[in-house]
Amino acid sequence: MSKLTDFLAGEKILVADGATGTQLLKAGLKAGVAPESWNLANPEAIRALHRGYIEAGANVVLTNTFGGSRFRLGRHGLEGQVKEINEAAARLAREVAGEAVFVFGDIGPSGELLKPLGKLPYEEAVAGFAEQAEGLLAGGVDAILIETMSDINEAKAAVEGVRKVNAEIPILVTFSFDTHGRTMMGAKPDKVAKEIWALGVTAMGANCGRTLTETLTAIEQMRAAVPEAVLMAKPNAGLPHATVGDTVYDVTPEIMAEYAHKFAEQKVKIFGGCCGSAPEHIRAIAEALK
Ligand SMILES: [Zn+2]
């Protein structure tokens, strides 16, 4: 058993970090620039991001690699630097996390539709995710988190890709149920739970989404579908509201802390925030779950 699976077998809930993207925009990342490019170009901003969450009480930080696959980096002409960028991200997170905090290598969706709905062949998706995982593992992550998924088939391709590189590393998979209780691709929480848990993943759950209530409902349905599952949730701090020159999310740290208890009732073992959640939210969650 790895240190993580050991931990997940215990009673304690791990506190995960908050948003990466929205925080980097606050730190000066220009819209349209790949956030992952900062792993090489602005490493101090990435260290500061991780430090902020760890100081707030996070036991888990995610690498800044949501769009770190060749599919997404290719949109910025960075497809030749997949390994370099992912390895750098993992090293930065590890450097700040030390051994006391878990580092999850983050893999987001390809942004493409897989065949037959779209053009991306399944095998190509597997190869792309494997390439990203190789960089993350070289940089020393404790686990791989495949997140904000919509398509069950794509999530399977990602799991397969990671396992091609390392069959032992713990894999966690979370979906975004942001479309009337389903994923954008129409997958319902109970179906997702059954199919993903059958892959033998370490944990699964929901992240991003629209509101805390909707994400909680998705988690309740996953729990009902697979009672023995290890679940994880990383909901958004509500919905973004554009105000003059800034984007504000409507969920306060206090509300997030209140919901941390509701997610804990569903025996969620890892809980953090997604878009719009800052270190203040993570501090409130850590306090609430003490
Ligand atoms: Zn999000």
PDB file of C-alpha atoms and ligand atoms in Angstrom:
ATOM      1  CA  MET A   1       0.000   0.000   0.000  1.00  0.00           C
ATOM      2  CA  SER A   2       1.203   3.476  -0.742  1.00  0.00           C
ATOM      3  CA  LYS A   3       1.266   6.187   1.893  1.00  0.00           C
ATOM      4  CA  LEU A   4      -1.870   7.690   0.328  1.00  0.00           C
ATOM      5  CA  THR A   5      -3.958   4.504   0.265  1.00  0.00           C
ATOM      6  CA  ASP A   6      -2.821   3.895   3.835  1.00  0.00           C
ATOM      7  CA  PHE A   7      -4.064   7.331   4.796  1.00  0.00           C
ATOM      8  CA  LEU A   8      -7.378   6.929   2.981  1.00  0.00           C
ATOM      9  CA  ALA A   9      -8.066   3.750   4.942  1.00  0.00           C
ATOM     10  CA  GLY A  10      -8.036   5.825   8.151  1.00  0.00           C
ATOM     11  CA  GLU A  11     -10.605   8.142   9.696  1.00  0.00           C
ATOM     12  CA  LYS A  12      -9.210  11.538   8.823  1.00  0.00           C
ATOM     13  CA  ILE A  13     -10.347  13.646   5.878  1.00  0.00           C
ATOM     14  CA  LEU A  14      -7.607  15.100   3.701  1.00  0.00           C
ATOM     15  CA  VAL A  15      -7.984  18.781   2.871  1.00  0.00           C
ATOM     16  CA  ALA A  16      -7.138  19.498  -0.753  1.00  0.00           C
ATOM     17  CA  ASP A  17      -6.149  22.873  -2.151  1.00  0.00           C
ATOM     18  CA  GLY A  18      -8.319  25.411  -3.975  1.00  0.00           C
ATOM     19  CA  ALA A  19      -8.306  26.855  -7.456  1.00  0.00           C
ATOM     20  CA  THR A  20      -5.218  27.146  -9.604  1.00  0.00           C
ATOM     21  CA  GLY A  21      -6.444  28.955 -12.715  1.00  0.00           C
ATOM     22  CA  THR A  22      -8.400  31.743 -11.047  1.00  0.00           C
ATOM     23  CA  GLN A  23      -5.560  32.291  -8.543  1.00  0.00           C
ATOM     24  CA  LEU A  24      -2.922  32.587 -11.281  1.00  0.00           C
ATOM     25  CA  LEU A  25      -5.069  35.154 -13.066  1.00  0.00           C
ATOM     26  CA  LYS A  26      -5.092  37.125  -9.805  1.00  0.00           C
ATOM     27  CA  ALA A  27      -1.292  36.794  -9.710  1.00  0.00           C
ATOM     28  CA  GLY A  28      -1.022  38.440 -13.116  1.00  0.00           C
ATOM     29  CA  LEU A  29      -1.323  35.637 -15.664  1.00  0.00           C
ATOM     30  CA  LYS A  30      -2.692  37.179 -18.845  1.00  0.00           C
ATOM     31  CA  ALA A  31      -5.877  35.699 -20.283  1.00  0.00           C
ATOM     32  CA  GLY A  32      -5.030  33.506 -23.266  1.00  0.00           C
ATOM     33  CA  VAL A  33      -1.628  32.475 -21.891  1.00  0.00           C
ATOM     34  CA  ALA A  34      -1.298  28.802 -20.941  1.00  0.00           C
ATOM     35  CA  PRO A  35      -1.175  28.669 -17.102  1.00  0.00           C
ATOM     36  CA  GLU A  36       1.183  25.688 -17.444  1.00  0.00           C
ATOM     37  CA  SER A  37       3.784  27.856 -19.186  1.00  0.00           C
ATOM     38  CA  TRP A  38       4.415  29.485 -15.796  1.00  0.00           C
ATOM     39  CA  ASN A  39       5.907  26.233 -14.490  1.00  0.00           C
ATOM     40  CA  LEU A  40       8.949  27.200 -16.557  1.00  0.00           C
ATOM     41  CA  ALA A  41       8.561  30.968 -16.985  1.00  0.00           C
ATOM     42  CA  ASN A  42       7.401  32.019 -13.506  1.00  0.00           C
ATOM     43  CA  PRO A  43       8.191  29.216 -11.035  1.00  0.00           C
ATOM     44  CA  GLU A  44       8.062  31.576  -8.044  1.00  0.00           C
ATOM     45  CA  ALA A  45       4.374  32.304  -8.706  1.00  0.00           C
ATOM     46  CA  ILE A  46       3.665  28.566  -8.709  1.00  0.00           C
ATOM     47  CA  ARG A  47       5.611  28.031  -5.479  1.00  0.00           C
ATOM     48  CA  ALA A  48       3.678  30.918  -3.908  1.00  0.00           C
ATOM     49  CA  LEU A  49       0.385  29.372  -5.006  1.00  0.00           C
ATOM     50  CA  HIS A  50       1.224  26.039  -3.337  1.00  0.00           C
ATOM     51  CA  ARG A  51       2.652  27.754  -0.264  1.00  0.00           C
ATOM     52  CA  GLY A  52      -0.554  29.760   0.201  1.00  0.00           C
ATOM     53  CA  TYR A  53      -2.681  26.615   0.287  1.00  0.00           C
ATOM     54  CA  ILE A  54      -0.335  24.650   2.510  1.00  0.00           C
ATOM     55  CA  GLU A  55      -0.152  27.508   5.002  1.00  0.00           C
ATOM     56  CA  ALA A  56      -3.965  27.542   4.975  1.00  0.00           C
ATOM     57  CA  GLY A  57      -4.019  23.889   5.998  1.00  0.00           C
ATOM     58  CA  ALA A  58      -4.088  21.856   2.761  1.00  0.00           C
ATOM     59  CA  ASN A  59      -2.807  18.267   3.028  1.00  0.00           C
ATOM     60  CA  VAL A  60      -2.928  17.855  -0.757  1.00  0.00           C
ATOM     61  CA  VAL A  61      -1.769  20.154  -3.542  1.00  0.00           C
ATOM     62  CA  LEU A  62      -2.381  19.715  -7.256  1.00  0.00           C
ATOM     63  CA  THR A  63       0.302  20.368  -9.835  1.00  0.00           C
ATOM     64  CA  ASN A  64      -0.321  23.263 -12.218  1.00  0.00           C
ATOM     65  CA  THR A  65      -0.917  20.939 -15.155  1.00  0.00           C
ATOM     66  CA  PHE A  66      -4.660  20.897 -15.805  1.00  0.00           C
ATOM     67  CA  GLY A  67      -4.011  21.735 -19.465  1.00  0.00           C
ATOM     68  CA  GLY A  68      -0.658  19.955 -19.561  1.00  0.00           C
ATOM     69  CA  SER A  69      -1.501  17.363 -22.201  1.00  0.00           C
ATOM     70  CA  ARG A  70      -0.258  17.681 -25.782  1.00  0.00           C
ATOM     71  CA  PHE A  71      -3.851  18.372 -26.817  1.00  0.00           C
ATOM     72  CA  ARG A  72      -4.141  21.556 -24.777  1.00  0.00           C
ATOM     73  CA  LEU A  73      -0.525  22.686 -24.826  1.00  0.00           C
ATOM     74  CA  GLY A  74      -0.699  22.308 -28.620  1.00  0.00           C
ATOM     75  CA  ARG A  75      -3.116  25.238 -28.749  1.00  0.00           C
ATOM     76  CA  HIS A  76      -0.273  27.407 -27.458  1.00  0.00           C
ATOM     77  CA  GLY A  77       2.444  25.837 -29.618  1.00  0.00           C
ATOM     78  CA  LEU A  78       3.870  24.044 -26.565  1.00  0.00           C
ATOM     79  CA  GLU A  79       3.170  20.434 -27.598  1.00  0.00           C
ATOM     80  CA  GLY A  80       6.916  19.778 -27.829  1.00  0.00           C
ATOM     81  CA  GLN A  81       7.390  20.558 -24.116  1.00  0.00           C
ATOM     82  CA  VAL A  82       4.851  18.264 -22.490  1.00  0.00           C
ATOM     83  CA  LYS A  83       7.334  16.282 -20.416  1.00  0.00           C
ATOM     84  CA  GLU A  84       9.413  19.280 -19.445  1.00  0.00           C
ATOM     85  CA  ILE A  85       6.412  21.339 -18.320  1.00  0.00           C
ATOM     86  CA  ASN A  86       4.799  18.515 -16.341  1.00  0.00           C
ATOM     87  CA  GLU A  87       8.025  17.456 -14.698  1.00  0.00           C
ATOM     88  CA  ALA A  88       8.777  21.059 -13.706  1.00  0.00           C
ATOM     89  CA  ALA A  89       5.285  21.436 -12.233  1.00  0.00           C
ATOM     90  CA  ALA A  90       5.658  18.275 -10.167  1.00  0.00           C
ATOM     91  CA  ARG A  91       9.078  19.329  -8.896  1.00  0.00           C
ATOM     92  CA  LEU A  92       7.800  22.778  -7.885  1.00  0.00           C
ATOM     93  CA  ALA A  93       4.897  21.277  -5.958  1.00  0.00           C
ATOM     94  CA  ARG A  94       7.146  18.675  -4.318  1.00  0.00           C
ATOM     95  CA  GLU A  95       9.670  21.337  -3.345  1.00  0.00           C
ATOM     96  CA  VAL A  96       7.032  23.307  -1.427  1.00  0.00           C
ATOM     97  CA  ALA A  97       5.067  20.294  -0.147  1.00  0.00           C
ATOM     98  CA  GLY A  98       8.027  18.383   1.228  1.00  0.00           C
ATOM     99  CA  GLU A  99       7.046  14.957   2.494  1.00  0.00           C
ATOM    100  CA  ALA A 100       4.269  16.111   4.828  1.00  0.00           C
ATOM    101  CA  VAL A 101       1.819  17.127   2.080  1.00  0.00           C
ATOM    102  CA  PHE A 102       0.618  14.941  -0.787  1.00  0.00           C
ATOM    103  CA  VAL A 103       1.256  16.064  -4.368  1.00  0.00           C
ATOM    104  CA  PHE A 104      -1.354  14.996  -6.918  1.00  0.00           C
ATOM    105  CA  GLY A 105      -0.299  15.212 -10.552  1.00  0.00           C
ATOM    106  CA  ASP A 106      -3.203  16.950 -12.212  1.00  0.00           C
ATOM    107  CA  ILE A 107      -4.605  15.827 -15.580  1.00  0.00           C
ATOM    108  CA  GLY A 108      -7.553  17.679 -17.114  1.00  0.00           C
ATOM    109  CA  PRO A 109      -9.634  16.723 -20.136  1.00  0.00           C
ATOM    110  CA  SER A 110      -8.116  16.869 -23.616  1.00  0.00           C
ATOM    111  CA  GLY A 111     -10.608  19.488 -24.724  1.00  0.00           C
ATOM    112  CA  GLU A 112     -11.333  17.315 -27.760  1.00  0.00           C
ATOM    113  CA  LEU A 113     -14.213  14.962 -28.436  1.00  0.00           C
ATOM    114  CA  LEU A 114     -13.268  11.335 -28.750  1.00  0.00           C
ATOM    115  CA  LYS A 115     -14.423   9.246 -31.694  1.00  0.00           C
ATOM    116  CA  PRO A 116     -17.120   8.532 -32.779  1.00  0.00           C
ATOM    117  CA  LEU A 117     -18.544  11.872 -31.548  1.00  0.00           C
ATOM    118  CA  GLY A 118     -15.383  13.759 -32.407  1.00  0.00           C
ATOM    119  CA  LYS A 119     -12.089  13.230 -34.156  1.00  0.00           C
ATOM    120  CA  LEU A 120      -9.759  12.041 -31.418  1.00  0.00           C
ATOM    121  CA  PRO A 121      -9.072   8.295 -31.634  1.00  0.00           C
ATOM    122  CA  TYR A 122      -9.134   6.497 -28.270  1.00  0.00           C
ATOM    123  CA  GLU A 123      -5.561   5.214 -28.682  1.00  0.00           C
ATOM    124  CA  GLU A 124      -4.284   8.711 -29.361  1.00  0.00           C
ATOM    125  CA  ALA A 125      -5.965   9.949 -26.195  1.00  0.00           C
ATOM    126  CA  VAL A 126      -4.292   7.134 -24.222  1.00  0.00           C
ATOM    127  CA  ALA A 127      -0.894   8.058 -25.688  1.00  0.00           C
ATOM    128  CA  GLY A 128      -1.360  11.765 -24.944  1.00  0.00           C
ATOM    129  CA  PHE A 129      -2.317  11.157 -21.318  1.00  0.00           C
ATOM    130  CA  ALA A 130       0.540   8.661 -20.922  1.00  0.00           C
ATOM    131  CA  GLU A 131       2.994  11.295 -22.117  1.00  0.00           C
ATOM    132  CA  GLN A 132       1.690  13.797 -19.562  1.00  0.00           C
ATOM    133  CA  ALA A 133       1.783  11.208 -16.768  1.00  0.00           C
ATOM    134  CA  GLU A 134       5.383  10.394 -17.612  1.00  0.00           C
ATOM    135  CA  GLY A 135       6.417  13.995 -16.933  1.00  0.00           C
ATOM    136  CA  LEU A 136       4.399  14.179 -13.709  1.00  0.00           C
ATOM    137  CA  LEU A 137       5.822  10.910 -12.395  1.00  0.00           C
ATOM    138  CA  ALA A 138       9.366  11.948 -13.269  1.00  0.00           C
ATOM    139  CA  GLY A 139       8.809  15.030 -11.107  1.00  0.00           C
ATOM    140  CA  GLY A 140       7.818  12.924  -8.090  1.00  0.00           C
ATOM    141  CA  VAL A 141       4.036  13.049  -7.594  1.00  0.00           C
ATOM    142  CA  ASP A 142       2.306  10.785  -5.032  1.00  0.00           C
ATOM    143  CA  ALA A 143      -0.767  10.128  -7.152  1.00  0.00           C
ATOM    144  CA  ILE A 144      -2.458  11.174 -10.374  1.00  0.00           C
ATOM    145  CA  LEU A 145      -5.752  13.072 -10.294  1.00  0.00           C
ATOM    146  CA  ILE A 146      -7.772  12.968 -13.507  1.00  0.00           C
ATOM    147  CA  GLU A 147     -10.289  15.781 -13.058  1.00  0.00           C
ATOM    148  CA  THR A 148     -13.148  17.821 -14.508  1.00  0.00           C
ATOM    149  CA  MET A 149     -14.015  14.912 -16.763  1.00  0.00           C
ATOM    150  CA  SER A 150     -17.256  14.809 -18.772  1.00  0.00           C
ATOM    151  CA  ASP A 151     -16.809  11.735 -20.935  1.00  0.00           C
ATOM    152  CA  ILE A 152     -16.491   8.336 -19.224  1.00  0.00           C
ATOM    153  CA  ASN A 153     -14.617   6.990 -22.231  1.00  0.00           C
ATOM    154  CA  GLU A 154     -12.042   9.769 -22.085  1.00  0.00           C
ATOM    155  CA  ALA A 155     -11.551   9.194 -18.355  1.00  0.00           C
ATOM    156  CA  LYS A 156     -10.914   5.526 -19.133  1.00  0.00           C
ATOM    157  CA  ALA A 157      -8.345   6.537 -21.739  1.00  0.00           C
ATOM    158  CA  ALA A 158      -6.612   8.708 -19.142  1.00  0.00           C
ATOM    159  CA  VAL A 159      -6.557   5.903 -16.563  1.00  0.00           C
ATOM    160  CA  GLU A 160      -5.161   3.545 -19.189  1.00  0.00           C
ATOM    161  CA  GLY A 161      -2.530   6.088 -20.198  1.00  0.00           C
ATOM    162  CA  VAL A 162      -1.347   6.567 -16.615  1.00  0.00           C
ATOM    163  CA  ARG A 163      -1.192   2.820 -16.016  1.00  0.00           C
ATOM    164  CA  LYS A 164       0.924   2.341 -19.120  1.00  0.00           C
ATOM    165  CA  VAL A 165       3.580   4.482 -17.469  1.00  0.00           C
ATOM    166  CA  ASN A 166       3.179   3.210 -13.912  1.00  0.00           C
ATOM    167  CA  ALA A 167       0.805   0.438 -12.914  1.00  0.00           C
ATOM    168  CA  GLU A 168       1.197   1.092  -9.162  1.00  0.00           C
ATOM    169  CA  ILE A 169       0.611   4.819  -8.778  1.00  0.00           C
ATOM    170  CA  PRO A 170      -2.722   5.670  -7.083  1.00  0.00           C
ATOM    171  CA  ILE A 171      -5.207   7.166  -9.552  1.00  0.00           C
ATOM    172  CA  LEU A 172      -8.150   9.380  -8.594  1.00  0.00           C
ATOM    173  CA  VAL A 173     -10.846  10.452 -11.050  1.00  0.00           C
ATOM    174  CA  THR A 174     -13.394  13.239 -10.644  1.00  0.00           C
ATOM    175  CA  PHE A 175     -16.113  14.468 -12.982  1.00  0.00           C
ATOM    176  CA  SER A 176     -17.812  17.829 -13.324  1.00  0.00           C
ATOM    177  CA  PHE A 177     -21.603  17.476 -13.076  1.00  0.00           C
ATOM    178  CA  ASP A 178     -22.429  20.919 -14.383  1.00  0.00           C
ATOM    179  CA  THR A 179     -25.311  20.240 -16.757  1.00  0.00           C
ATOM    180  CA  HIS A 180     -28.627  19.591 -14.979  1.00  0.00           C
ATOM    181  CA  GLY A 181     -27.097  17.034 -12.636  1.00  0.00           C
ATOM    182  CA  ARG A 182     -25.139  15.322 -15.398  1.00  0.00           C
ATOM    183  CA  THR A 183     -21.788  15.931 -17.032  1.00  0.00           C
ATOM    184  CA  MET A 184     -21.651  18.032 -20.180  1.00  0.00           C
ATOM    185  CA  MET A 185     -21.583  14.733 -22.099  1.00  0.00           C
ATOM    186  CA  GLY A 186     -24.746  13.583 -20.362  1.00  0.00           C
ATOM    187  CA  ALA A 187     -23.259  11.070 -17.919  1.00  0.00           C
ATOM    188  CA  LYS A 188     -25.159  10.650 -14.636  1.00  0.00           C
ATOM    189  CA  PRO A 189     -23.341  10.311 -11.299  1.00  0.00           C
ATOM    190  CA  ASP A 190     -24.526   6.737 -10.632  1.00  0.00           C
ATOM    191  CA  LYS A 191     -23.327   5.490 -14.024  1.00  0.00           C
ATOM    192  CA  VAL A 192     -20.025   7.329 -13.689  1.00  0.00           C
ATOM    193  CA  ALA A 193     -19.517   5.881 -10.208  1.00  0.00           C
ATOM    194  CA  LYS A 194     -20.166   2.282 -11.260  1.00  0.00           C
ATOM    195  CA  GLU A 195     -17.980   2.427 -14.366  1.00  0.00           C
ATOM    196  CA  ILE A 196     -15.075   4.317 -12.830  1.00  0.00           C
ATOM    197  CA  TRP A 197     -14.967   2.343  -9.567  1.00  0.00           C
ATOM    198  CA  ALA A 198     -14.862  -0.848 -11.654  1.00  0.00           C
ATOM    199  CA  LEU A 199     -11.509   0.338 -13.044  1.00  0.00           C
ATOM    200  CA  GLY A 200      -9.955  -0.166  -9.623  1.00  0.00           C
ATOM    201  CA  VAL A 201      -9.165   3.505  -8.955  1.00  0.00           C
ATOM    202  CA  THR A 202      -8.035   4.697  -5.520  1.00  0.00           C
ATOM    203  CA  ALA A 203     -10.775   7.328  -5.239  1.00  0.00           C
ATOM    204  CA  MET A 204     -13.368   9.047  -7.402  1.00  0.00           C
ATOM    205  CA  GLY A 205     -15.822  11.872  -7.098  1.00  0.00           C
ATOM    206  CA  ALA A 206     -16.912  15.275  -8.306  1.00  0.00           C
ATOM    207  CA  ASN A 207     -15.132  18.567  -8.860  1.00  0.00           C
ATOM    208  CA  CYS A 208     -15.846  21.984 -10.376  1.00  0.00           C
ATOM    209  CA  GLY A 209     -19.579  21.954 -11.204  1.00  0.00           C
ATOM    210  CA  ARG A 210     -21.949  24.837 -10.711  1.00  0.00           C
ATOM    211  CA  THR A 211     -23.176  25.067  -7.150  1.00  0.00           C
ATOM    212  CA  LEU A 212     -22.201  23.348  -3.909  1.00  0.00           C
ATOM    213  CA  THR A 213     -25.677  21.834  -3.648  1.00  0.00           C
ATOM    214  CA  GLU A 214     -25.470  20.304  -7.119  1.00  0.00           C
ATOM    215  CA  THR A 215     -22.042  18.821  -6.431  1.00  0.00           C
ATOM    216  CA  LEU A 216     -23.276  17.470  -3.093  1.00  0.00           C
ATOM    217  CA  THR A 217     -26.219  15.822  -4.869  1.00  0.00           C
ATOM    218  CA  ALA A 218     -23.820  14.212  -7.348  1.00  0.00           C
ATOM    219  CA  ILE A 219     -21.728  12.864  -4.466  1.00  0.00           C
ATOM    220  CA  GLU A 220     -24.848  11.496  -2.727  1.00  0.00           C
ATOM    221  CA  GLN A 221     -25.766   9.659  -5.924  1.00  0.00           C
ATOM    222  CA  MET A 222     -22.250   8.271  -6.316  1.00  0.00           C
ATOM    223  CA  ARG A 223     -22.309   7.119  -2.700  1.00  0.00           C
ATOM    224  CA  ALA A 224     -25.653   5.389  -3.228  1.00  0.00           C
ATOM    225  CA  ALA A 225     -24.415   3.717  -6.416  1.00  0.00           C
ATOM    226  CA  VAL A 226     -21.159   2.406  -4.901  1.00  0.00           C
ATOM    227  CA  PRO A 227     -21.485   2.392  -1.089  1.00  0.00           C
ATOM    228  CA  GLU A 228     -17.921   1.136  -0.529  1.00  0.00           C
ATOM    229  CA  ALA A 229     -16.265   3.761  -2.749  1.00  0.00           C
ATOM    230  CA  VAL A 230     -13.577   6.172  -1.555  1.00  0.00           C
ATOM    231  CA  LEU A 231     -15.007   9.540  -2.579  1.00  0.00           C
ATOM    232  CA  MET A 232     -13.479  12.934  -3.141  1.00  0.00           C
ATOM    233  CA  ALA A 233     -15.016  16.371  -3.832  1.00  0.00           C
ATOM    234  CA  LYS A 234     -13.535  19.641  -4.943  1.00  0.00           C
ATOM    235  CA  PRO A 235     -16.493  21.915  -5.744  1.00  0.00           C
ATOM    236  CA  ASN A 236     -16.352  25.417  -7.166  1.00  0.00           C
ATOM    237  CA  ALA A 237     -16.907  28.363  -4.867  1.00  0.00           C
ATOM    238  CA  GLY A 238     -20.256  28.840  -6.592  1.00  0.00           C
ATOM    239  CA  LEU A 239     -20.701  30.690  -9.830  1.00  0.00           C
ATOM    240  CA  PRO A 240     -18.627  33.526 -11.205  1.00  0.00           C
ATOM    241  CA  HIS A 241     -20.085  37.002 -11.374  1.00  0.00           C
ATOM    242  CA  ALA A 242     -18.357  39.501 -13.571  1.00  0.00           C
ATOM    243  CA  THR A 243     -18.031  42.833 -11.826  1.00  0.00           C
ATOM    244  CA  VAL A 244     -16.044  45.791 -13.096  1.00  0.00           C
ATOM    245  CA  GLY A 245     -12.599  44.481 -13.981  1.00  0.00           C
ATOM    246  CA  ASP A 246     -12.865  41.417 -11.780  1.00  0.00           C
ATOM    247  CA  THR A 247     -14.576  38.071 -11.469  1.00  0.00           C
ATOM    248  CA  VAL A 248     -16.121  37.325  -8.098  1.00  0.00           C
ATOM    249  CA  TYR A 249     -17.441  33.943  -6.947  1.00  0.00           C
ATOM    250  CA  ASP A 250     -20.445  33.932  -4.679  1.00  0.00           C
ATOM    251  CA  VAL A 251     -19.486  31.329  -2.068  1.00  0.00           C
ATOM    252  CA  THR A 252     -17.798  32.688   1.039  1.00  0.00           C
ATOM    253  CA  PRO A 253     -15.303  30.676   3.115  1.00  0.00           C
ATOM    254  CA  GLU A 254     -18.023  30.320   5.800  1.00  0.00           C
ATOM    255  CA  ILE A 255     -20.449  28.680   3.378  1.00  0.00           C
ATOM    256  CA  MET A 256     -17.692  26.405   2.099  1.00  0.00           C
ATOM    257  CA  ALA A 257     -16.954  25.314   5.689  1.00  0.00           C
ATOM    258  CA  GLU A 258     -20.635  24.579   6.290  1.00  0.00           C
ATOM    259  CA  TYR A 259     -20.700  22.373   3.196  1.00  0.00           C
ATOM    260  CA  ALA A 260     -17.501  20.614   4.243  1.00  0.00           C
ATOM    261  CA  HIS A 261     -19.605  19.007   7.014  1.00  0.00           C
ATOM    262  CA  LYS A 262     -22.312  17.949   4.560  1.00  0.00           C
ATOM    263  CA  PHE A 263     -19.721  16.333   2.287  1.00  0.00           C
ATOM    264  CA  ALA A 264     -18.162  14.666   5.328  1.00  0.00           C
ATOM    265  CA  GLU A 265     -21.547  13.098   6.097  1.00  0.00           C
ATOM    266  CA  GLN A 266     -21.245  11.355   2.731  1.00  0.00           C
ATOM    267  CA  LYS A 267     -17.902  10.010   3.958  1.00  0.00           C
ATOM    268  CA  VAL A 268     -15.895  11.996   1.451  1.00  0.00           C
ATOM    269  CA  LYS A 269     -12.219  11.341   2.225  1.00  0.00           C
ATOM    270  CA  ILE A 270     -10.676  14.244   0.334  1.00  0.00           C
ATOM    271  CA  PHE A 271     -12.292  17.685   0.231  1.00  0.00           C
ATOM    272  CA  GLY A 272     -11.100  20.954  -1.246  1.00  0.00           C
ATOM    273  CA  GLY A 273     -12.212  23.704  -3.612  1.00  0.00           C
ATOM    274  CA  CYS A 274     -12.181  24.279  -7.360  1.00  0.00           C
ATOM    275  CA  CYS A 275     -12.666  27.483  -9.405  1.00  0.00           C
ATOM    276  CA  GLY A 276     -13.038  30.618  -7.298  1.00  0.00           C
ATOM    277  CA  SER A 277     -11.754  29.100  -4.072  1.00  0.00           C
ATOM    278  CA  ALA A 278      -8.776  30.843  -2.522  1.00  0.00           C
ATOM    279  CA  PRO A 279      -6.605  30.059   0.522  1.00  0.00           C
ATOM    280  CA  GLU A 280      -9.308  31.658   2.754  1.00  0.00           C
ATOM    281  CA  HIS A 281     -11.754  28.942   1.654  1.00  0.00           C
ATOM    282  CA  ILE A 282      -9.222  26.195   2.330  1.00  0.00           C
ATOM    283  CA  ARG A 283      -8.441  27.625   5.772  1.00  0.00           C
ATOM    284  CA  ALA A 284     -12.176  27.581   6.629  1.00  0.00           C
ATOM    285  CA  ILE A 285     -12.499  23.983   5.381  1.00  0.00           C
ATOM    286  CA  ALA A 286      -9.449  22.860   7.359  1.00  0.00           C
ATOM    287  CA  GLU A 287     -10.855  24.452  10.512  1.00  0.00           C
ATOM    288  CA  ALA A 288     -14.275  22.883   9.965  1.00  0.00           C
ATOM    289  CA  LEU A 289     -12.886  19.388   9.408  1.00  0.00           C
ATOM    290  CA  LYS A 290     -10.454  19.402  12.328  1.00  0.00           C
TER     291      LYS A 290
HETATM  292 ZN    ZN B   1     -13.316  24.358 -11.470  1.00  0.00          ZN
END
